[in-house]
Amino acid sequence: MGDTGNSLASCFLIPSSFLQSQLKSILEKLIKPRPNFLKDFPVNISESLRLDSEATNSVSCDYGHLVHATPAGVFYPSSVEDIVSLVKFSYGLSRPFKIAARGRGHCVHGEALAKDGVVINMCSLNNASERIRVYRNGETRCGYVDVGGEQMWIDVLKVCLEKGVAPVSWTDYLYLTVGGTLSNAGISGQTFRYGPQISTVQELDVVTGKGELMTCSEKSNSELFFAVLGGLGQFGIITRARIPVQPAPKRVKWVRMLYDDFVAFTREQEHLISIHGEKKGVFTGLDYIEGLLIMHQSAHNNWRSSFFSSSDVSRIVSLSVPNGFIYCLEVAKYYDESSSGLGEELEALLEGLSYLPGFCFTKDVTFLEFLDRVRKGELELRSRGLWEVPHPWLNIFVPGSRISEFNSEVFASILNDPSKATGPFLLYPMLRNKWDNRMSALTPEEDVFYTLEFLHSSGFDDWEVCENQNKTMLQFCKDKGIKVKQYLPYFENKQGWRNHFGSEWGRFQTRKASFDPKMILSPGPRIFD
């Protein structure tokens, strides 16, 4: 009897971990009130909504780790129709709940957060075989790719390369979603030639703030099309984009040249982006142009790419530079193995440039390796626990006529403090005529403007030092009358947003009233608070 009793008792022993999880679930339900909108939540999508703390905490911050806001729930759609049902349900309520579409969460000031609302985990739609489809003309090998808004650019690239084609405009980091970059602009070293990613889009599928799924393009539902591109997620959720593709090159000549003279550095950047020509139907200019600001006491290889060899770094460190900065001009030329005369062509393009003698470095890599150059640095930082840290970034577009003032006053004084400045810092020019002013993205009014990207990383207890430094730079611009535009903009109040949009504020408001009249979508930036 004793043995039998013990056996029976053992059958009813419950693991402590199970009891703990059940207790946690019960306490959550007792402490955290159920949102009012759950009362009549659509049955057909109810299983896609999670309210538990594991789900909500996972989307309560972003890559910036500066802003935290916990949603009431997280929505995991299995189809675009699920997203339509969710938004339509909110729109039909007398008190709609806020909705934020989240891809990789690679924003820095809470843009993809939705306090007490619902965050849509767009990546739950991810099915590359169904959601990335390449259509190619057999004769020209050009065509387009239809891609889900939740897809990452790295996957778009790999699927396209299997067909021998690729889009033409990229971002430096490819582990971002298509919908995310198109909601901002999508810039990199190709922008001077092809424009930002938004300038290349042919067609979109968008779920508006009314819960309407609409196909739009330059010729059909054009107001929505132009509003959404660069629209910061305010007018609709991008569920599909049609992007043109061209024959993909096989390899890349990748060159970095070092300068100690800022005037020569910027003058020659502007010269290189002005070169446009064709020879036997082939573009004769460069395919990529960027610039980096390297602080002499900082790492010369950073997470953007491990370019320099250890011997190169030793030579660079030995340089005597007058103000503690080295300016790095970075260019690339694409080619195929069958290309002839590439060396002479590249030599001609770079002839006469006044970089420091002996400090021109060249690498030859595959097209995929070049476009995915940031990934290696990311993985290294992740292995050291330095990826998921605060990122108090500042990205601004500066009129070309005022860029020299940044060198003499911002770089030399505000940034030239090794205890406060962390990199990388990017600096390169773009052409305004490659941007479409019908879209929501904003640029300075001059023909040539620069992007300055201060991509700080910090500890969890000292990120405000970098944030204050950013504010000091913006105040400098205001005091000097330099009409910069923030890229990936962030403002603390509605007046800041009004000032940002300037004369375009009325158009932005009108578009909001047309496509999201109840202000349901993308509450994170607090544009209309």
Coordinates of N, CA, C and O in Angstrom, one line a residue, residues 5-6 19 30 41 47 78 104 132 144 157 167 194-195 230 256 338 347 359 362 426 451 474:
G5 N 0.9 4.0 -2.7 CA 0.6 5.4 -2.4 C 1.6 6.4 -2.9 O 1.3 7.4 -3.4
N6 N 2.9 6.0 -2.7 CA 4.0 6.8 -3.2 C 3.9 7.0 -4.7 O 4.2 8.1 -5.3
L19 N 4.2 25.6 -12.4 CA 3.5 26.3 -11.4 C 3.8 27.8 -11.5 O 2.9 28.7 -11.4
L30 N -4.7 39.5 -13.5 CA -5.3 40.2 -12.4 C -4.8 41.6 -12.3 O -5.5 42.6 -12.0
F41 N -13.6 42.2 -30.3 CA -12.5 41.9 -31.2 C -12.9 40.8 -32.2 O -13.5 39.8 -31.8
E47 N -6.9 34.9 -32.6 CA -5.8 34.1 -32.2 C -4.5 34.7 -32.6 O -3.4 34.2 -32.2
S78 N -1.1 36.5 -40.3 CA -0.7 35.4 -41.2 C -0.9 35.8 -42.7 O -0.5 35.1 -43.6
R104 N 11.9 45.3 -38.4 CA 13.0 44.9 -37.6 C 13.3 45.8 -36.3 O 14.2 45.6 -35.5
I132 N 8.5 37.3 -52.3 CA 9.6 38.0 -53.2 C 9.5 37.3 -54.5 O 9.9 36.1 -54.7
Y144 N 11.3 43.8 -62.8 CA 11.0 44.3 -61.4 C 10.8 43.1 -60.5 O 10.7 42.0 -60.9
L157 N 17.8 40.9 -52.1 CA 19.1 40.9 -52.9 C 19.4 39.4 -53.3 O 19.7 39.1 -54.4
P167 N 18.0 45.3 -57.6 CA 17.6 46.7 -57.5 C 18.9 47.6 -57.5 O 20.0 47.1 -57.4
Y194 N 21.1 57.2 -58.4 CA 19.8 56.6 -58.6 C 18.7 57.3 -57.8 O 17.5 57.0 -58.0
G195 N 19.1 58.2 -56.8 CA 18.2 58.7 -55.9 C 18.0 57.7 -54.7 O 18.5 56.6 -54.7
G230 N 8.3 57.9 -47.9 CA 8.9 58.9 -47.0 C 8.0 59.5 -46.0 O 8.3 60.4 -45.3
R256 N 39.2 53.2 -51.0 CA 39.2 54.3 -49.9 C 40.4 55.1 -50.1 O 41.5 54.6 -50.2
S338 N 33.9 39.8 -67.5 CA 34.2 40.1 -68.9 C 34.5 41.6 -69.2 O 34.8 41.9 -70.4
E347 N 41.1 54.4 -63.0 CA 42.3 55.3 -62.9 C 42.0 56.7 -63.4 O 42.3 57.7 -62.8
F359 N 48.1 56.8 -49.6 CA 47.0 56.4 -48.8 C 45.7 56.2 -49.6 O 44.6 56.7 -49.3
T362 N 42.7 49.7 -52.1 CA 41.7 49.1 -53.0 C 41.5 47.6 -52.6 O 42.4 46.9 -52.2
L426 N 29.4 59.5 -40.8 CA 29.3 59.5 -42.3 C 29.1 60.9 -42.8 O 28.3 61.7 -42.2
T451 N 24.5 64.5 -46.5 CA 24.0 63.7 -45.3 C 25.1 63.6 -44.3 O 26.3 63.3 -44.7
L474 N 22.4 70.7 -33.3 CA 21.1 71.3 -33.9 C 21.0 72.8 -33.5 O 20.5 73.6 -34.3

